PDB file of C-alpha atoms and ligand atoms in Angstrom:
ATOM      1  CA  UNK A   1      21.990  -4.006   0.643  1.00 44.00           C
ATOM      2  CA  UNK A   2      19.269  -5.682   2.636  1.00 43.00           C
ATOM      3  CA  UNK A   3      20.785  -9.108   2.279  1.00 44.00           C
ATOM      4  CA  UNK A   4      23.332  -8.349   4.996  1.00 52.00           C
ATOM      5  CA  UNK A   5      20.704  -7.027   7.402  1.00 71.00           C
ATOM      6  CA  UNK A   6      18.465  -8.904   9.741  1.00 88.00           C
ATOM      7  CA  UNK A   7      14.744  -8.289   9.582  1.00 94.00           C
ATOM      8  CA  UNK A   8      12.073  -9.693  11.882  1.00 96.00           C
ATOM      9  CA  UNK A   9       9.001  -9.721   9.751  1.00 97.00           C
ATOM     10  CA  UNK A  10       7.878  -8.992   6.252  1.00 97.00           C
ATOM     11  CA  UNK A  11       4.443  -9.455   4.754  1.00 98.00           C
ATOM     12  CA  UNK A  12       2.477 -10.330   1.683  1.00 98.00           C
ATOM     13  CA  UNK A  13      -0.781  -8.404   1.609  1.00 97.00           C
ATOM     14  CA  UNK A  14      -3.118  -9.396  -1.237  1.00 96.00           C
ATOM     15  CA  UNK A  15      -6.512  -7.745  -1.697  1.00 94.00           C
ATOM     16  CA  UNK A  16      -9.185 -10.400  -2.320  1.00 95.00           C
ATOM     17  CA  UNK A  17     -11.014  -8.542  -5.074  1.00 92.00           C
ATOM     18  CA  UNK A  18      -9.817 -10.810  -7.873  1.00 93.00           C
ATOM     19  CA  UNK A  19      -7.722 -13.901  -8.552  1.00 94.00           C
ATOM     20  CA  UNK A  20      -3.992 -13.508  -7.924  1.00 95.00           C
ATOM     21  CA  UNK A  21      -2.077 -12.719 -11.094  1.00 93.00           C
ATOM     22  CA  UNK A  22       1.536 -13.027 -12.217  1.00 94.00           C
ATOM     23  CA  UNK A  23       2.352  -9.550 -10.899  1.00 92.00           C
ATOM     24  CA  UNK A  24       1.240 -10.551  -7.392  1.00 94.00           C
ATOM     25  CA  UNK A  25       3.386 -13.678  -7.596  1.00 96.00           C
ATOM     26  CA  UNK A  26       6.480 -11.691  -8.563  1.00 95.00           C
ATOM     27  CA  UNK A  27       5.964  -9.458  -5.533  1.00 95.00           C
ATOM     28  CA  UNK A  28       5.452 -12.467  -3.229  1.00 97.00           C
ATOM     29  CA  UNK A  29       8.545 -14.180  -4.664  1.00 96.00           C
ATOM     30  CA  UNK A  30      10.681 -11.108  -4.010  1.00 95.00           C
ATOM     31  CA  UNK A  31       9.272 -10.891  -0.482  1.00 96.00           C
ATOM     32  CA  UNK A  32      10.081 -14.567   0.079  1.00 96.00           C
ATOM     33  CA  UNK A  33      13.635 -14.021  -1.156  1.00 93.00           C
ATOM     34  CA  UNK A  34      14.220 -11.103   1.205  1.00 92.00           C
ATOM     35  CA  UNK A  35      12.750 -13.127   4.059  1.00 94.00           C
ATOM     36  CA  UNK A  36      15.013 -16.087   3.351  1.00 92.00           C
ATOM     37  CA  UNK A  37      18.078 -13.828   3.108  1.00 90.00           C
ATOM     38  CA  UNK A  38      17.385 -11.783   6.196  1.00 90.00           C
ATOM     39  CA  UNK A  39      15.863 -14.280   8.614  1.00 92.00           C
ATOM     40  CA  UNK A  40      12.478 -12.543   8.549  1.00 95.00           C
ATOM     41  CA  UNK A  41       9.254 -14.439   8.888  1.00 97.00           C
ATOM     42  CA  UNK A  42       6.506 -13.816   6.370  1.00 98.00           C
ATOM     43  CA  UNK A  43       3.104 -12.616   7.517  1.00 98.00           C
ATOM     44  CA  UNK A  44       0.080 -13.205   5.300  1.00 98.00           C
ATOM     45  CA  UNK A  45      -2.188 -10.197   5.653  1.00 98.00           C
ATOM     46  CA  UNK A  46      -5.389 -10.364   3.638  1.00 97.00           C
ATOM     47  CA  UNK A  47      -6.500  -6.794   2.906  1.00 96.00           C
ATOM     48  CA  UNK A  48     -10.228  -7.402   3.078  1.00 96.00           C
ATOM     49  CA  UNK A  49     -11.452  -4.212   4.701  1.00 92.00           C
ATOM     50  CA  UNK A  50     -13.406  -3.291   1.587  1.00 89.00           C
ATOM     51  CA  UNK A  51     -16.125  -5.867   2.241  1.00 82.00           C
ATOM     52  CA  UNK A  52     -18.015  -5.050  -0.937  1.00 83.00           C
ATOM     53  CA  UNK A  53     -15.106  -5.994  -3.149  1.00 84.00           C
ATOM     54  CA  UNK A  54     -14.103  -9.005  -1.055  1.00 87.00           C
ATOM     55  CA  UNK A  55     -15.169 -12.402  -2.276  1.00 90.00           C
ATOM     56  CA  UNK A  56     -14.615 -15.687  -0.398  1.00 92.00           C
ATOM     57  CA  UNK A  57     -13.617 -17.327  -3.687  1.00 95.00           C
ATOM     58  CA  UNK A  58     -10.690 -14.937  -3.955  1.00 95.00           C
ATOM     59  CA  UNK A  59      -9.669 -15.555  -0.342  1.00 96.00           C
ATOM     60  CA  UNK A  60      -9.576 -19.308  -0.911  1.00 97.00           C
ATOM     61  CA  UNK A  61      -7.615 -18.581  -4.092  1.00 97.00           C
ATOM     62  CA  UNK A  62      -4.894 -16.899  -2.007  1.00 98.00           C
ATOM     63  CA  UNK A  63      -4.314 -20.039   0.093  1.00 98.00           C
ATOM     64  CA  UNK A  64      -4.541 -22.338  -2.948  1.00 97.00           C
ATOM     65  CA  UNK A  65      -2.172 -20.281  -5.074  1.00 98.00           C
ATOM     66  CA  UNK A  66       0.488 -19.842  -2.372  1.00 98.00           C
ATOM     67  CA  UNK A  67       0.426 -23.579  -1.697  1.00 98.00           C
ATOM     68  CA  UNK A  68       0.476 -24.447  -5.401  1.00 98.00           C
ATOM     69  CA  UNK A  69       3.508 -22.240  -6.031  1.00 98.00           C
ATOM     70  CA  UNK A  70       5.190 -23.291  -2.751  1.00 98.00           C
ATOM     71  CA  UNK A  71       5.490 -19.739  -1.479  1.00 98.00           C
ATOM     72  CA  UNK A  72       5.843 -20.004   2.308  1.00 98.00           C
ATOM     73  CA  UNK A  73       4.297 -17.907   5.067  1.00 98.00           C
ATOM     74  CA  UNK A  74       4.783 -18.227   8.792  1.00 98.00           C
ATOM     75  CA  UNK A  75       2.227 -15.960  10.439  1.00 98.00           C
ATOM     76  CA  UNK A  76      -1.325 -14.937   9.714  1.00 98.00           C
ATOM     77  CA  UNK A  77      -4.177 -17.240   8.653  1.00 98.00           C
ATOM     78  CA  UNK A  78      -3.304 -20.722   7.415  1.00 97.00           C
ATOM     79  CA  UNK A  79      -6.815 -21.348   6.117  1.00 97.00           C
ATOM     80  CA  UNK A  80     -10.291 -19.896   5.695  1.00 96.00           C
ATOM     81  CA  UNK A  81     -11.311 -20.705   9.272  1.00 96.00           C
ATOM     82  CA  UNK A  82      -8.384 -18.803  10.829  1.00 97.00           C
ATOM     83  CA  UNK A  83      -8.942 -15.940   8.423  1.00 97.00           C
ATOM     84  CA  UNK A  84     -12.615 -15.548   9.366  1.00 95.00           C
ATOM     85  CA  UNK A  85     -12.247 -15.986  13.119  1.00 97.00           C
ATOM     86  CA  UNK A  86      -8.928 -14.341  13.838  1.00 97.00           C
ATOM     87  CA  UNK A  87      -7.260 -12.410  11.045  1.00 97.00           C
ATOM     88  CA  UNK A  88      -9.863 -10.588   8.973  1.00 97.00           C
ATOM     89  CA  UNK A  89      -9.337  -6.816   9.184  1.00 97.00           C
ATOM     90  CA  UNK A  90     -12.868  -6.598  10.551  1.00 95.00           C
ATOM     91  CA  UNK A  91     -11.379  -7.686  13.898  1.00 97.00           C
ATOM     92  CA  UNK A  92      -9.217  -4.545  13.927  1.00 97.00           C
ATOM     93  CA  UNK A  93     -11.999  -2.065  13.143  1.00 97.00           C
ATOM     94  CA  UNK A  94     -11.623  -0.370  16.513  1.00 98.00           C
ATOM     95  CA  UNK A  95      -7.905   0.224  15.962  1.00 98.00           C
ATOM     96  CA  UNK A  96      -8.617   1.874  12.597  1.00 98.00           C
ATOM     97  CA  UNK A  97     -11.385   4.008  14.070  1.00 97.00           C
ATOM     98  CA  UNK A  98      -9.038   5.156  16.845  1.00 98.00           C
ATOM     99  CA  UNK A  99      -6.616   6.221  14.126  1.00 98.00           C
ATOM    100  CA  UNK A 100      -9.363   8.217  12.424  1.00 97.00           C
ATOM    101  CA  UNK A 101     -10.295   9.819  15.731  1.00 97.00           C
ATOM    102  CA  UNK A 102      -6.681  10.810  16.344  1.00 97.00           C
ATOM    103  CA  UNK A 103      -6.482  12.344  12.866  1.00 97.00           C
ATOM    104  CA  UNK A 104      -9.704  14.252  13.477  1.00 97.00           C
ATOM    105  CA  UNK A 105      -8.352  15.654  16.744  1.00 96.00           C
ATOM    106  CA  UNK A 106      -5.203  16.834  14.960  1.00 94.00           C
ATOM    107  CA  UNK A 107      -7.346  19.443  13.203  1.00 94.00           C
ATOM    108  CA  UNK A 108      -5.702  18.748   9.846  1.00 96.00           C
ATOM    109  CA  UNK A 109      -8.643  16.847   8.396  1.00 97.00           C
ATOM    110  CA  UNK A 110     -11.351  18.304   6.165  1.00 98.00           C
ATOM    111  CA  UNK A 111     -14.541  16.891   4.715  1.00 98.00           C
ATOM    112  CA  UNK A 112     -14.821  16.589   0.945  1.00 98.00           C
ATOM    113  CA  UNK A 113     -17.833  15.874  -1.230  1.00 96.00           C
ATOM    114  CA  UNK A 114     -15.959  15.493  -4.529  1.00 95.00           C
ATOM    115  CA  UNK A 115     -16.474  12.211  -6.329  1.00 92.00           C
ATOM    116  CA  UNK A 116     -13.621  10.541  -8.158  1.00 89.00           C
ATOM    117  CA  UNK A 117     -15.223  11.688 -11.427  1.00 91.00           C
ATOM    118  CA  UNK A 118     -15.302  15.295 -10.276  1.00 92.00           C
ATOM    119  CA  UNK A 119     -11.637  15.173  -9.269  1.00 93.00           C
ATOM    120  CA  UNK A 120     -10.758  13.704 -12.689  1.00 90.00           C
ATOM    121  CA  UNK A 121     -12.830  16.343 -14.470  1.00 91.00           C
ATOM    122  CA  UNK A 122     -10.688  19.092 -12.909  1.00 91.00           C
ATOM    123  CA  UNK A 123      -7.427  17.232 -13.408  1.00 91.00           C
ATOM    124  CA  UNK A 124      -6.732  14.582 -16.069  1.00 86.00           C
ATOM    125  CA  UNK A 125      -4.064  13.109 -13.748  1.00 88.00           C
ATOM    126  CA  UNK A 126      -6.603  12.949 -10.908  1.00 87.00           C
ATOM    127  CA  UNK A 127      -4.618  15.385  -8.802  1.00 94.00           C
ATOM    128  CA  UNK A 128      -6.876  16.793  -6.106  1.00 96.00           C
ATOM    129  CA  UNK A 129      -7.106  20.558  -6.539  1.00 93.00           C
ATOM    130  CA  UNK A 130      -7.971  21.321  -2.909  1.00 94.00           C
ATOM    131  CA  UNK A 131     -11.581  21.977  -3.901  1.00 95.00           C
ATOM    132  CA  UNK A 132     -13.110  21.462  -0.446  1.00 97.00           C
ATOM    133  CA  UNK A 133     -10.106  22.481   1.698  1.00 96.00           C
ATOM    134  CA  UNK A 134     -11.612  25.780   2.827  1.00 95.00           C
ATOM    135  CA  UNK A 135     -15.305  24.908   2.665  1.00 96.00           C
ATOM    136  CA  UNK A 136     -15.394  23.782   6.315  1.00 95.00           C
ATOM    137  CA  UNK A 137     -17.976  21.099   5.611  1.00 97.00           C
ATOM    138  CA  UNK A 138     -19.005  19.160   8.735  1.00 97.00           C
ATOM    139  CA  UNK A 139     -16.897  16.030   9.247  1.00 96.00           C
ATOM    140  CA  UNK A 140     -19.871  14.272  10.805  1.00 95.00           C
ATOM    141  CA  UNK A 141     -21.971  14.375   7.629  1.00 94.00           C
ATOM    142  CA  UNK A 142     -22.587  11.082   5.911  1.00 92.00           C
ATOM    143  CA  UNK A 143     -21.377  10.730   2.357  1.00 93.00           C
ATOM    144  CA  UNK A 144     -18.307  12.913   2.809  1.00 97.00           C
ATOM    145  CA  UNK A 145     -14.771  11.643   2.613  1.00 97.00           C
ATOM    146  CA  UNK A 146     -12.087  12.869   4.991  1.00 98.00           C
ATOM    147  CA  UNK A 147      -8.912  14.241   3.502  1.00 98.00           C
ATOM    148  CA  UNK A 148      -5.729  15.202   5.264  1.00 98.00           C
ATOM    149  CA  UNK A 149      -4.372  18.700   4.506  1.00 97.00           C
ATOM    150  CA  UNK A 150      -0.959  17.694   3.241  1.00 97.00           C
ATOM    151  CA  UNK A 151       2.004  20.020   3.663  1.00 96.00           C
ATOM    152  CA  UNK A 152       3.546  19.690   0.220  1.00 94.00           C
ATOM    153  CA  UNK A 153       7.007  20.804   1.402  1.00 96.00           C
ATOM    154  CA  UNK A 154       7.351  18.420   4.308  1.00 96.00           C
ATOM    155  CA  UNK A 155      10.433  16.227   3.868  1.00 97.00           C
ATOM    156  CA  UNK A 156       9.907  12.559   4.665  1.00 97.00           C
ATOM    157  CA  UNK A 157      12.711  10.054   5.019  1.00 97.00           C
ATOM    158  CA  UNK A 158      11.905   6.643   3.572  1.00 97.00           C
ATOM    159  CA  UNK A 159      14.235   3.815   4.478  1.00 96.00           C
ATOM    160  CA  UNK A 160      14.758   1.652   1.400  1.00 94.00           C
ATOM    161  CA  UNK A 161      16.963  -1.260   0.402  1.00 90.00           C
ATOM    162  CA  UNK A 162      18.947   1.341  -1.563  1.00 87.00           C
ATOM    163  CA  UNK A 163      19.455   3.623   1.417  1.00 92.00           C
ATOM    164  CA  UNK A 164      17.337   6.420   2.843  1.00 96.00           C
ATOM    165  CA  UNK A 165      15.394   8.452   0.288  1.00 96.00           C
ATOM    166  CA  UNK A 166      14.088  11.912   1.151  1.00 97.00           C
ATOM    167  CA  UNK A 167      10.760  12.726  -0.486  1.00 97.00           C
ATOM    168  CA  UNK A 168       7.854  15.161  -0.407  1.00 97.00           C
ATOM    169  CA  UNK A 169       4.247  14.112  -0.873  1.00 97.00           C
ATOM    170  CA  UNK A 170       3.713  13.194  -4.564  1.00 96.00           C
ATOM    171  CA  UNK A 171       1.195  15.201  -6.625  1.00 95.00           C
ATOM    172  CA  UNK A 172      -1.281  12.348  -6.867  1.00 94.00           C
ATOM    173  CA  UNK A 173      -1.297  12.112  -3.058  1.00 96.00           C
ATOM    174  CA  UNK A 174      -2.054  15.762  -2.330  1.00 96.00           C
ATOM    175  CA  UNK A 175      -4.699  15.880   0.437  1.00 97.00           C
ATOM    176  CA  UNK A 176      -5.093  12.112   0.185  1.00 98.00           C
ATOM    177  CA  UNK A 177      -8.200  10.417   1.577  1.00 97.00           C
ATOM    178  CA  UNK A 178      -8.052   8.882   5.052  1.00 98.00           C
ATOM    179  CA  UNK A 179     -11.740   8.021   5.368  1.00 97.00           C
ATOM    180  CA  UNK A 180     -13.833   7.041   2.407  1.00 96.00           C
ATOM    181  CA  UNK A 181     -17.235   8.379   1.462  1.00 94.00           C
ATOM    182  CA  UNK A 182     -18.802   5.082   2.528  1.00 93.00           C
ATOM    183  CA  UNK A 183     -17.441   5.655   6.038  1.00 93.00           C
ATOM    184  CA  UNK A 184     -14.654   3.079   5.919  1.00 94.00           C
ATOM    185  CA  UNK A 185     -11.074   3.977   6.846  1.00 96.00           C
ATOM    186  CA  UNK A 186      -8.970   4.307   3.687  1.00 97.00           C
ATOM    187  CA  UNK A 187      -6.278   1.901   2.576  1.00 96.00           C
ATOM    188  CA  UNK A 188      -3.259   4.050   3.523  1.00 98.00           C
ATOM    189  CA  UNK A 189      -4.409   4.329   7.136  1.00 98.00           C
ATOM    190  CA  UNK A 190      -5.250   0.647   7.457  1.00 98.00           C
ATOM    191  CA  UNK A 191      -1.939  -0.404   5.990  1.00 98.00           C
ATOM    192  CA  UNK A 192       0.120   1.845   8.300  1.00 98.00           C
ATOM    193  CA  UNK A 193      -1.708   0.688  11.429  1.00 98.00           C
ATOM    194  CA  UNK A 194      -1.555  -2.985  10.431  1.00 98.00           C
ATOM    195  CA  UNK A 195       2.150  -2.903   9.639  1.00 98.00           C
ATOM    196  CA  UNK A 196       2.863  -1.377  13.050  1.00 98.00           C
ATOM    197  CA  UNK A 197       0.446  -3.735  14.828  1.00 98.00           C
ATOM    198  CA  UNK A 198       2.077  -6.817  13.305  1.00 98.00           C
ATOM    199  CA  UNK A 199       5.642  -5.617  13.837  1.00 98.00           C
ATOM    200  CA  UNK A 200       6.519  -5.562  10.129  1.00 98.00           C
ATOM    201  CA  UNK A 201       9.980  -4.111   9.414  1.00 96.00           C
ATOM    202  CA  UNK A 202      10.427  -4.986   5.727  1.00 96.00           C
ATOM    203  CA  UNK A 203       8.021  -4.418   2.830  1.00 97.00           C
ATOM    204  CA  UNK A 204       8.487  -5.304  -0.846  1.00 95.00           C
ATOM    205  CA  UNK A 205       5.972  -3.779  -3.250  1.00 95.00           C
ATOM    206  CA  UNK A 206       5.687  -2.599  -6.843  1.00 92.00           C
ATOM    207  CA  UNK A 207       7.265   0.579  -8.174  1.00 91.00           C
ATOM    208  CA  UNK A 208       3.786   1.967  -8.836  1.00 92.00           C
ATOM    209  CA  UNK A 209       3.192   2.092  -5.084  1.00 95.00           C
ATOM    210  CA  UNK A 210       5.982   4.571  -4.314  1.00 96.00           C
ATOM    211  CA  UNK A 211       3.455   7.450  -3.907  1.00 97.00           C
ATOM    212  CA  UNK A 212       1.514   5.231  -1.499  1.00 98.00           C
ATOM    213  CA  UNK A 213       4.684   4.527   0.498  1.00 98.00           C
ATOM    214  CA  UNK A 214       5.382   8.266   0.840  1.00 98.00           C
ATOM    215  CA  UNK A 215       1.755   8.965   1.809  1.00 98.00           C
ATOM    216  CA  UNK A 216       1.981   6.265   4.474  1.00 98.00           C
ATOM    217  CA  UNK A 217       5.101   7.888   5.916  1.00 98.00           C
ATOM    218  CA  UNK A 218       3.286  11.203   5.942  1.00 98.00           C
ATOM    219  CA  UNK A 219       0.374   9.655   7.819  1.00 97.00           C
ATOM    220  CA  UNK A 220       2.591   7.808  10.306  1.00 98.00           C
ATOM    221  CA  UNK A 221       4.531  10.999  11.067  1.00 96.00           C
ATOM    222  CA  UNK A 222       1.274  12.880  11.530  1.00 96.00           C
ATOM    223  CA  UNK A 223       0.039  10.185  13.947  1.00 97.00           C
ATOM    224  CA  UNK A 224       3.402  10.255  15.824  1.00 96.00           C
ATOM    225  CA  UNK A 225       3.951   6.598  14.988  1.00 97.00           C
ATOM    226  CA  UNK A 226       7.706   6.861  14.667  1.00 95.00           C
ATOM    227  CA  UNK A 227       8.124   3.062  14.531  1.00 96.00           C
ATOM    228  CA  UNK A 228       6.815   3.186  10.962  1.00 98.00           C
ATOM    229  CA  UNK A 229       9.912   5.027   9.766  1.00 97.00           C
ATOM    230  CA  UNK A 230      12.001   2.010  10.829  1.00 96.00           C
ATOM    231  CA  UNK A 231      10.393  -0.132   8.129  1.00 97.00           C
ATOM    232  CA  UNK A 232      12.637  -0.775   5.127  1.00 96.00           C
ATOM    233  CA  UNK A 233      10.878  -0.637   1.753  1.00 96.00           C
ATOM    234  CA  UNK A 234      11.879  -2.276  -1.501  1.00 94.00           C
ATOM    235  CA  UNK A 235      10.131  -1.186  -4.692  1.00 93.00           C
ATOM    236  CA  UNK A 236      10.401  -3.598  -7.573  1.00 90.00           C
ATOM    237  CA  UNK A 237       9.547  -3.240 -11.273  1.00 86.00           C
ATOM    238  CA  UNK A 238       6.167  -4.444 -12.457  1.00 85.00           C
ATOM    239  CA  UNK A 239       5.218  -7.033 -14.996  1.00 83.00           C
ATOM    240  CA  UNK A 240       3.515  -5.312 -17.904  1.00 73.00           C
ATOM    241  CA  UNK A 241       1.021  -6.735 -20.345  1.00 67.00           C
ATOM    242  CA  UNK A 242       1.625  -6.797 -24.091  1.00 63.00           C
ATOM    243  CA  UNK A 243       0.622  -3.172 -24.485  1.00 64.00           C
ATOM    244  CA  UNK A 244       3.015  -2.105 -21.719  1.00 61.00           C
ATOM    245  CA  UNK A 245       0.295  -1.479 -19.151  1.00 66.00           C
ATOM    246  CA  UNK A 246       0.452  -2.823 -15.634  1.00 65.00           C
ATOM    247  CA  UNK A 247      -1.434  -6.068 -15.028  1.00 65.00           C
ATOM    248  CA  UNK A 248      -4.774  -5.832 -13.342  1.00 60.00           C
ATOM    249  CA  UNK A 249      -7.074  -8.346 -11.739  1.00 58.00           C
ATOM    250  CA  UNK A 250      -9.627  -8.027 -14.501  1.00 55.00           C
ATOM    251  CA  UNK A 251      -7.289  -9.695 -16.977  1.00 58.00           C
ATOM    252  CA  UNK A 252      -8.134 -13.330 -16.477  1.00 69.00           C
ATOM    253  CA  UNK A 253      -5.420 -14.688 -18.753  1.00 74.00           C
ATOM    254  CA  UNK A 254      -2.668 -13.723 -16.332  1.00 86.00           C
ATOM    255  CA  UNK A 255      -4.398 -15.087 -13.228  1.00 93.00           C
ATOM    256  CA  UNK A 256      -2.874 -18.210 -11.713  1.00 95.00           C
ATOM    257  CA  UNK A 257      -6.408 -19.584 -11.305  1.00 95.00           C
ATOM    258  CA  UNK A 258      -6.974 -19.390 -15.060  1.00 94.00           C
ATOM    259  CA  UNK A 259      -3.539 -20.810 -15.855  1.00 94.00           C
ATOM    260  CA  UNK A 260      -4.172 -23.767 -13.543  1.00 95.00           C
ATOM    261  CA  UNK A 261      -7.400 -24.500 -15.358  1.00 94.00           C
ATOM    262  CA  UNK A 262      -5.269 -24.636 -18.494  1.00 93.00           C
ATOM    263  CA  UNK A 263      -3.199 -27.322 -16.704  1.00 96.00           C
ATOM    264  CA  UNK A 264      -0.116 -25.129 -16.320  1.00 96.00           C
ATOM    265  CA  UNK A 265       2.407 -26.315 -13.727  1.00 97.00           C
ATOM    266  CA  UNK A 266       4.181 -24.132 -11.130  1.00 97.00           C
ATOM    267  CA  UNK A 267       7.233 -24.228 -13.433  1.00 97.00           C
ATOM    268  CA  UNK A 268       5.096 -22.883 -16.286  1.00 96.00           C
ATOM    269  CA  UNK A 269       3.982 -19.988 -14.064  1.00 96.00           C
ATOM    270  CA  UNK A 270       7.553 -19.069 -13.140  1.00 96.00           C
ATOM    271  CA  UNK A 271       8.550 -19.341 -16.813  1.00 95.00           C
ATOM    272  CA  UNK A 272       5.791 -16.902 -17.764  1.00 93.00           C
ATOM    273  CA  UNK A 273       6.972 -14.403 -15.167  1.00 93.00           C
ATOM    274  CA  UNK A 274      10.589 -14.764 -16.327  1.00 93.00           C
ATOM    275  CA  UNK A 275       9.531 -14.252 -19.937  1.00 90.00           C
ATOM    276  CA  UNK A 276       7.600 -11.102 -19.152  1.00 88.00           C
ATOM    277  CA  UNK A 277      10.689  -9.756 -17.367  1.00 88.00           C
ATOM    278  CA  UNK A 278      12.807 -10.577 -20.446  1.00 87.00           C
ATOM    279  CA  UNK A 279      15.006 -12.973 -18.485  1.00 89.00           C
ATOM    280  CA  UNK A 280      17.144 -15.302 -20.597  1.00 89.00           C
ATOM    281  CA  UNK A 281      16.971 -18.337 -18.306  1.00 91.00           C
ATOM    282  CA  UNK A 282      13.836 -20.175 -17.244  1.00 94.00           C
ATOM    283  CA  UNK A 283      13.347 -20.618 -13.464  1.00 95.00           C
ATOM    284  CA  UNK A 284      11.512 -23.577 -11.938  1.00 95.00           C
ATOM    285  CA  UNK A 285      10.778 -22.027  -8.561  1.00 97.00           C
ATOM    286  CA  UNK A 286      10.525 -18.666  -6.798  1.00 96.00           C
ATOM    287  CA  UNK A 287      14.047 -19.247  -5.459  1.00 95.00           C
ATOM    288  CA  UNK A 288      15.434 -19.620  -8.988  1.00 96.00           C
ATOM    289  CA  UNK A 289      13.353 -16.728 -10.308  1.00 95.00           C
ATOM    290  CA  UNK A 290      14.526 -14.271  -7.668  1.00 93.00           C
ATOM    291  CA  UNK A 291      18.097 -15.540  -8.053  1.00 91.00           C
ATOM    292  CA  UNK A 292      17.985 -14.149 -11.606  1.00 91.00           C
ATOM    293  CA  UNK A 293      16.816 -10.677 -10.633  1.00 87.00           C
ATOM    294  CA  UNK A 294      19.237  -7.838 -10.053  1.00 75.00           C
ATOM    295  CA  UNK A 295      18.306  -6.251  -6.742  1.00 61.00           C
ATOM    296  CA  UNK A 296      19.361  -2.708  -7.367  1.00 49.00           C
ATOM    297  CA  UNK A 297      16.247  -0.875  -8.481  1.00 38.00           C
ATOM    298  CA  UNK A 298      15.762   2.665  -7.314  1.00 35.00           C
ATOM    299  CA  UNK A 299      12.258   3.738  -6.442  1.00 33.00           C
ATOM    300  CA  UNK A 300      10.650   6.100  -8.894  1.00 33.00           C
ATOM    301  CA  UNK A 301       9.162   9.291  -7.562  1.00 31.00           C
TER     302      UNK A 301
HETATM  303 ZN1   ZN B 401     -13.730  18.067  -2.429  1.00 60.32          ZN
END
């Protein structure tokens, strides 16, 4: 159990493409609990590389919401000024591009012209069928994405709070994208490089991101970044909406921003999270909330 271990640094990494919702807060609360138990400091990493989806309103919302709910962080931007001038992922563009270059030189990258719609048309589960694997399209063309030729049998060891889990690349990550059609490095690559750059050794994230965690291990191994395999991952259950679907940023009613406009207090927010997790008691803080959670969830694969 992680509680007995010491960790140096964990992180909360919101994407500023919408207001933070209750699901984000649960993840941050769990991260804060692990940090408090293990002596780790918390890094705030704002995942803003997708400039088109990033909105300054949502970045300010991150600072406001963390402060409102008294969720601490010790490294990373403390305010908008530090974010813009020091911590935006734009400042690390060169590092990401070096990663892409290294992948290209590995010879395991291919160009793909399939749109998301085309992939879905061939597979209802959006599993990439290897359509462009052997087309040998030029990598230098604009409007192509870069995919990595995944070896579907390669065993990857993922260190988790429940021990080491051996996994192969999940179906929905077959030949996953490392560079997007718009030319930007893809999320998995950015996240791996950032976690190494910032010295993160503990990550708590939702169960739904297990395929992403395995893909990141695949990428790190391919890039010979062995430090990545020293990171311990904890995958926690998600808060679902009334219909059992995972919460998304488009649902305003579960955003903390909306709830604050309705004059809800921090206690109200923690109560709502507890209720959606079917907890019997009502917590008044993230410390009380996480004290009520059993920390023995196995990742789903
Ligand atoms: Zn393709």
